[in-house]
Amino acid sequence: MSSSQTHRTIDAIWRIESAKLIAGLTRMVRDVALAEDLAQDALVIALERWPETGIPDNPGGWLMTTAKRRAIDFMRRSKLRNQKYDEIGRTAPLYTEDEVEHTLDGEISDDLLRLIFMTCHPVLSQDARVALTLRLLCGLTTDEIARSFFVSESTVAQRIVRAKRMLSAQKVPFEVPTGEELNQRMAAVLEVIYLMFNEGYSATSGEHWVRPLLCQEALRLGRILAEIAPYEPEVHGLVALMEIQASRLKTRINVMGEPILLMDQNRTKWDQLLIRRGITVLERSRKLGRPLGPYALQAAISACHAEARSAAETDWIRIAALYDALARLTPSPIVELNWAVAISMAFGPALALQIVDELNKEPSLKEYHLLPSVRADLLAKLGRYDEARSEFERAASITRNTRERELLLQRAAECVSATYKND
């Protein structure tokens, strides 16, 4: 394996393992900023050694063991040595690489949830909570987070730095709260898990369109939350949404890792167990007797797709109505863009194009690649292939995901072929 291939593999391993590393180290040192630094130190050592020695059989265990050694070295040098080093000596023994995977599985599950609640503490602003958690749990760079939320990279970096300092200064506990404090933090935690799942479902950047392990982790954490808060309808709404969306993961890419769009997916390969689970959980949310919230509405939309035996049988009128309800509940240009897609399928592309053209004036969507992508699709359906090609190319220039860029350029090329055919 070449050095560049090794580095790409290490990057992929880091995206998978970093959240577990940081969560486990935060439990040890009780400081999320220090935990991230220690995890990064382990990554640097891996980047130096693995190209020469080869990637170990259990890279996650190797990184955890290395990071723990760095933690203990730090404690030896710190003023808190007597207090914290003794504590680590009692509660966090070093593990061999083979032992880490088995010994820490249960602890890691709890640690990730504790880390989410810690980073969603009310001492932080909502923007800071989201940025910090995407950085720590999803392994996104500040640039990727900035592009996702249409703000500058420096703004995101400042939010993350300030958030870590605030958590340390306020001595925010590394725990899952109970009672009223649990309820107060629930909305922020749900948002973070939702964003975590979405990053796995459609990766912001990189060479892979989906990151299934991230989806699985988000879904597992959601299920744990549903046990902790069984009477919160939006918890069940989010779990239902993730269950149904996860049912399509295996059909979203082909054997080459290339994206397959919803309308082209083989529905017979959708995971029916996950669909049934999702619909059951959605019904549980409804039975709690409160109006459907944003996650439950999105789950209802997803259920419409899941219950249709073919793309042609999809109830697009109902989906458009649900998106309309979602837009009224949580106004957002991205929700409006999804509504426009549903309007196109239900009532034709001409009406939808009017909605999208209005969204073109929205400053926050200037760098959102799905806006020109949707507009291109509508133009192509109307036979305006030259305009569609230009929009597909613009969308391809904006996206940071390699697979998505390839798909958009392929669709642009199809527009060129269609233009020649019509001529």
XYZ file of C-alpha atoms in Angstrom:
423
model
C 0.000 0.000 0.000
C 1.408 3.398 -1.002
C 1.886 6.215 1.507
C -1.040 8.187 0.031
C -3.313 5.119 0.216
C -2.277 4.565 3.827
C -3.091 8.169 4.689
C -6.524 7.869 3.057
C -7.169 4.689 5.030
C -6.068 6.385 8.266
C -8.429 9.289 7.505
C -11.307 6.838 7.062
C -10.400 5.051 10.317
C -10.240 8.395 12.125
C -13.737 9.339 10.960
C -15.045 6.051 12.328
C -13.109 5.908 15.599
C -12.617 9.550 16.661
C -15.935 9.945 18.481
C -15.319 6.797 20.538
C -11.805 7.937 21.348
C -12.884 11.396 22.471
C -15.830 10.049 24.479
C -13.662 7.484 26.281
C -10.911 10.005 26.958
C -13.417 12.593 28.220
C -14.598 10.064 30.786
C -10.974 9.740 31.917
C -9.830 13.360 32.011
C -13.227 15.138 32.391
C -12.163 17.790 29.893
C -13.461 17.584 26.325
C -10.806 19.933 24.896
C -7.998 17.922 26.463
C -9.629 14.676 25.304
C -9.709 15.920 21.707
C -6.064 16.982 21.918
C -5.048 13.567 23.238
C -6.996 11.820 20.477
C -5.337 14.062 17.885
C -1.929 13.187 19.370
C -2.706 9.504 18.826
C -3.699 10.262 15.239
C -0.410 12.079 14.608
C 1.543 9.105 15.960
C -0.466 6.782 13.684
C 0.273 8.985 10.664
C 3.987 8.763 11.497
C 4.172 5.041 12.241
C 1.565 3.190 10.198
C 3.008 3.979 6.749
C 6.139 2.113 7.905
C 4.715 -0.607 10.165
C 1.383 -1.166 8.428
C -2.107 -0.612 9.802
C -2.737 -2.788 12.886
C -5.491 -5.409 12.931
C -7.446 -3.371 15.481
C -6.693 0.263 14.613
C -9.336 1.618 17.017
C -7.794 -0.301 19.904
C -4.306 0.885 18.933
C -5.448 4.511 18.895
C -7.245 4.158 22.233
C -4.256 2.537 23.914
C -1.892 5.184 22.513
C -4.205 8.024 23.571
C -4.537 6.580 27.090
C -0.772 6.454 27.421
C -0.622 10.097 26.352
C -3.292 10.889 28.953
C -1.304 9.240 31.701
C 1.869 11.026 30.574
C -0.023 14.302 30.751
C -1.313 13.525 34.236
C 2.174 12.742 35.404
C 3.267 16.216 34.328
C 0.193 18.084 35.530
C -0.422 19.729 38.876
C -3.424 17.446 39.387
C -1.256 14.333 39.308
C -2.004 13.130 42.835
C -5.752 13.401 42.430
C -6.394 12.427 38.837
C -3.546 10.064 38.126
C -4.540 7.920 41.112
C -8.128 7.939 39.860
C -7.065 6.802 36.390
C -4.839 4.161 37.920
C -7.864 2.733 39.765
C -10.539 3.047 37.083
C -8.856 3.036 33.682
C -6.206 0.336 33.287
C -4.303 0.099 30.019
C -5.695 -2.460 27.635
C -3.965 -4.377 24.908
C -5.260 -3.717 21.414
C -7.157 -7.026 21.418
C -8.773 -6.292 24.775
C -9.971 -2.779 23.984
C -12.671 -3.782 21.526
C -14.294 -6.238 23.941
C -13.703 -4.451 27.236
C -14.833 -0.970 26.228
C -17.852 -1.699 24.019
C -20.401 -1.133 26.801
C -18.542 1.866 28.212
C -18.227 3.484 24.792
C -21.966 3.255 24.161
C -22.688 5.149 27.370
C -19.777 7.520 26.871
C -21.030 8.722 23.482
C -24.425 9.572 24.933
C -22.799 11.340 27.897
C -20.617 13.294 25.477
C -23.683 14.448 23.519
C -25.412 15.648 26.685
C -22.226 17.346 27.824
C -21.813 19.243 24.556
C -25.527 20.145 24.563
C -25.355 21.826 27.966
C -27.363 25.098 28.182
C -24.224 27.088 29.043
C -23.497 26.862 25.300
C -25.461 28.577 22.556
C -27.373 26.382 20.110
C -24.910 27.152 17.316
C -21.974 26.245 19.545
C -23.593 22.966 20.623
C -24.190 21.868 17.062
C -20.729 22.879 15.822
C -18.910 21.214 18.720
C -20.844 17.979 18.511
C -20.476 17.659 14.751
C -16.761 18.221 15.234
C -16.408 15.627 17.992
C -18.983 12.981 17.108
C -19.044 13.143 13.316
C -15.407 14.013 12.814
C -16.288 16.888 10.478
C -13.730 19.582 9.826
C -14.526 23.223 10.578
C -14.723 23.813 6.831
C -17.310 21.061 6.372
C -19.418 22.354 9.257
C -19.193 25.910 7.920
C -20.423 24.853 4.490
C -23.288 22.877 6.018
C -24.562 25.921 7.929
C -23.614 28.632 5.426
C -21.240 30.522 7.738
C -17.511 31.257 7.531
C -14.934 28.706 8.647
C -13.426 31.215 11.094
C -16.852 31.659 12.720
C -17.204 27.906 13.249
C -13.643 27.618 14.587
C -14.278 30.396 17.103
C -17.526 28.777 18.234
C -15.796 25.454 18.843
C -12.875 26.983 20.749
C -15.179 29.098 22.926
C -17.482 26.128 23.549
C -14.654 23.906 24.789
C -13.365 26.671 27.035
C -16.841 27.249 28.452
C -17.383 23.561 29.224
C -14.056 23.456 31.030
C -14.583 26.732 32.913
C -18.093 25.756 34.035
C -16.976 22.218 34.955
C -19.913 20.724 33.045
C -20.355 17.117 34.244
C -19.838 14.179 31.913
C -23.204 12.512 32.521
C -26.736 11.920 31.260
C -28.983 14.235 33.310
C -32.327 13.257 34.833
C -35.686 14.884 35.511
C -36.322 18.418 34.315
C -32.711 18.934 33.247
C -33.059 15.978 30.881
C -36.184 17.536 29.347
C -34.486 20.919 28.950
C -31.606 19.447 26.974
C -33.606 16.964 24.922
C -34.317 19.214 21.918
C -30.619 20.038 21.501
C -29.621 16.385 21.831
C -32.211 15.316 19.253
C -30.915 17.926 16.815
C -27.366 16.676 17.192
C -28.330 13.024 16.684
C -30.412 14.057 13.660
C -27.442 15.891 12.132
C -25.178 12.956 12.953
C -27.520 10.580 11.102
C -27.796 12.933 8.126
C -24.017 13.148 7.799
C -23.928 9.358 7.621
C -26.858 9.212 5.187
C -25.383 11.783 2.793
C -21.763 12.655 3.568
C -20.788 16.314 3.300
C -17.447 15.521 1.712
C -14.994 12.753 0.987
C -14.969 9.807 -1.385
C -18.038 8.016 0.015
C -21.632 9.139 -0.405
C -22.838 7.281 2.682
C -21.239 6.532 6.055
C -23.366 3.632 7.360
C -21.549 3.294 10.695
C -22.411 6.901 11.556
C -26.074 6.201 10.758
C -26.005 3.072 12.899
C -24.450 4.959 15.807
C -27.042 7.745 15.595
C -29.881 5.226 15.421
C -28.540 3.295 18.400
C -28.248 6.468 20.466
C -31.781 7.432 19.444
C -33.110 4.081 20.623
C -31.365 4.552 23.983
C -32.977 7.999 24.307
C -36.391 6.496 23.600
C -35.870 4.207 26.599
C -34.762 7.119 28.770
C -37.641 9.398 27.693
C -40.551 7.118 26.646
C -43.186 9.877 26.820
C -41.455 12.372 24.534
C -43.139 12.120 21.104
C -40.316 13.800 19.209
C -37.812 11.247 20.506
C -39.956 8.531 18.939
C -40.438 10.706 15.852
C -36.691 10.957 15.322
C -36.148 7.241 15.910
C -38.940 6.452 13.437
C -37.358 8.735 10.855
C -33.934 7.121 11.268
C -35.336 3.572 11.193
C -37.143 4.168 7.911
C -34.313 6.119 6.285
C -31.788 3.475 7.360
C -33.863 0.837 5.551
C -32.618 2.316 2.236
C -28.913 2.518 3.027
C -27.889 -0.593 1.093
C -29.715 0.600 -2.026
C -28.329 4.157 -2.047
C -25.090 3.078 -3.737
C -24.148 0.405 -6.267
C -21.265 -2.058 -5.993
C -18.899 0.652 -7.235
C -19.995 3.038 -4.471
C -21.823 5.279 -6.947
C -25.026 7.025 -5.788
C -28.439 5.643 -6.730
C -31.232 8.221 -6.491
C -34.473 7.439 -4.655
C -36.573 6.990 -7.789
C -34.076 4.464 -9.192
C -33.596 2.337 -6.069
C -34.647 -1.313 -5.949
C -37.405 -1.175 -3.348
C -37.501 -4.938 -2.941
C -34.091 -4.588 -1.260
C -35.235 -2.034 1.308
C -34.974 -3.484 4.816
C -38.576 -4.339 5.680
C -37.767 -4.991 9.345
C -36.463 -1.427 9.767
C -39.499 -0.062 7.913
C -41.900 -1.949 10.190
C -39.986 -0.793 13.252
C -40.083 2.793 12.045
C -43.813 2.802 11.310
C -44.509 1.195 14.705
C -42.422 3.845 16.497
C -44.148 6.611 14.501
C -47.504 5.288 15.645
C -46.208 5.293 19.228
C -45.358 8.983 18.799
C -48.873 9.715 17.504
C -50.516 7.867 20.402
C -48.907 10.218 22.924
C -51.626 12.657 21.896
C -49.621 15.724 20.910
C -49.360 17.363 17.454
C -46.657 15.896 15.256
C -43.342 17.720 15.624
C -40.653 18.251 12.950
C -39.086 14.800 13.298
C -42.416 12.960 13.332
C -43.536 14.898 10.239
C -40.339 13.924 8.439
C -40.887 10.331 9.553
C -44.401 10.472 8.096
C -42.925 11.685 4.791
C -40.383 8.878 4.849
C -43.174 6.388 5.604
C -45.025 7.530 2.452
C -42.007 6.461 0.397
C -41.561 3.225 2.332
C -45.198 2.161 1.933
C -45.277 2.738 -1.847
C -44.545 -0.474 -3.742
C -43.016 1.508 -6.586
C -41.899 5.069 -7.248
C -44.951 5.580 -9.461
C -47.316 4.650 -6.601
C -45.870 7.220 -4.171
C -48.508 9.540 -2.679
C -46.781 12.778 -3.671
C -49.825 14.904 -2.854
C -49.684 13.733 0.766
C -45.915 14.252 0.844
C -46.365 17.821 -0.457
C -48.982 18.451 2.253
C -46.653 17.099 4.959
C -43.803 19.318 3.731
C -46.172 22.266 3.796
C -47.017 21.463 7.427
C -43.303 21.109 8.208
C -42.553 24.484 6.594
C -45.226 26.135 8.731
C -43.876 24.513 11.896
C -40.173 25.109 11.218
C -39.775 27.659 8.396
C -36.598 26.948 6.434
C -35.485 27.472 2.822
C -34.242 23.871 2.755
C -37.678 22.592 3.772
C -39.171 24.778 1.029
C -36.759 23.250 -1.470
C -37.911 19.757 -0.486
C -41.508 20.950 -0.719
C -40.798 22.163 -4.266
C -39.550 18.677 -5.218
C -42.780 17.160 -3.880
C -44.836 19.795 -5.729
C -43.007 18.864 -8.927
C -43.876 15.198 -8.521
C -47.483 15.928 -7.559
C -48.381 18.823 -9.871
C -45.600 19.133 -12.439
C -42.175 20.779 -12.776
C -43.388 24.171 -14.038
C -45.054 25.104 -10.743
C -42.119 23.779 -8.743
C -39.655 25.801 -10.819
C -41.414 29.015 -9.785
C -40.833 28.105 -6.115
C -37.180 27.221 -6.733
C -36.565 30.432 -8.674
C -37.781 32.379 -5.639
C -35.390 30.374 -3.441
C -32.565 31.395 -5.770
C -32.817 34.822 -4.148
C -32.167 33.352 -0.685
C -28.601 34.365 0.384
C -28.202 31.436 2.770
C -28.561 28.959 -0.129
C -25.882 30.554 -2.281
C -23.401 27.741 -1.588
C -26.008 24.978 -1.127
C -25.387 22.597 -4.014
C -28.808 20.956 -3.887
C -30.509 24.189 -4.968
C -28.946 24.245 -8.461
C -29.225 20.446 -8.557
C -32.997 20.554 -7.989
C -33.378 23.457 -10.412
C -31.415 21.521 -13.036
C -33.660 18.494 -12.624
C -36.783 20.623 -13.095
C -35.325 22.330 -16.169
C -34.432 18.942 -17.679
C -38.000 17.706 -17.160
C -39.220 20.801 -18.996
C -36.877 20.067 -21.891
C -34.635 23.075 -21.198
C -31.491 20.948 -21.422
C -28.877 23.649 -21.978
C -29.983 25.522 -18.852
C -30.182 22.247 -16.943
C -26.619 21.326 -17.958
C -25.338 24.663 -16.666
C -27.111 24.174 -13.315
C -25.842 20.599 -12.894
C -22.310 21.844 -13.540
C -22.769 24.633 -10.998
C -24.003 22.133 -8.404
C -20.994 19.900 -9.137
C -18.630 22.819 -8.559
C -20.134 23.460 -5.114
C -20.430 19.980 -3.601
C -17.477 18.631 -1.613
C -18.486 14.988 -2.005
C -16.571 13.201 -4.756
C -19.306 10.682 -5.574
C -21.995 13.343 -5.727
C -19.846 15.509 -7.978
C -19.413 12.592 -10.384
C -23.180 12.013 -10.446
C -23.934 15.688 -11.134
C -21.391 15.850 -13.960
C -22.865 12.673 -15.417
C -26.313 14.258 -15.401
C -24.866 17.375 -17.047
C -23.436 15.167 -19.805
C -26.844 13.517 -20.259
C -28.330 16.962 -20.841
C -25.789 17.568 -23.624
C -26.789 14.248 -25.232
C -30.477 15.125 -24.936
C -29.845 18.497 -26.574
C -28.166 16.857 -29.607
C -30.921 14.253 -29.817
C -33.636 16.916 -29.909
C -31.728 18.925 -32.513
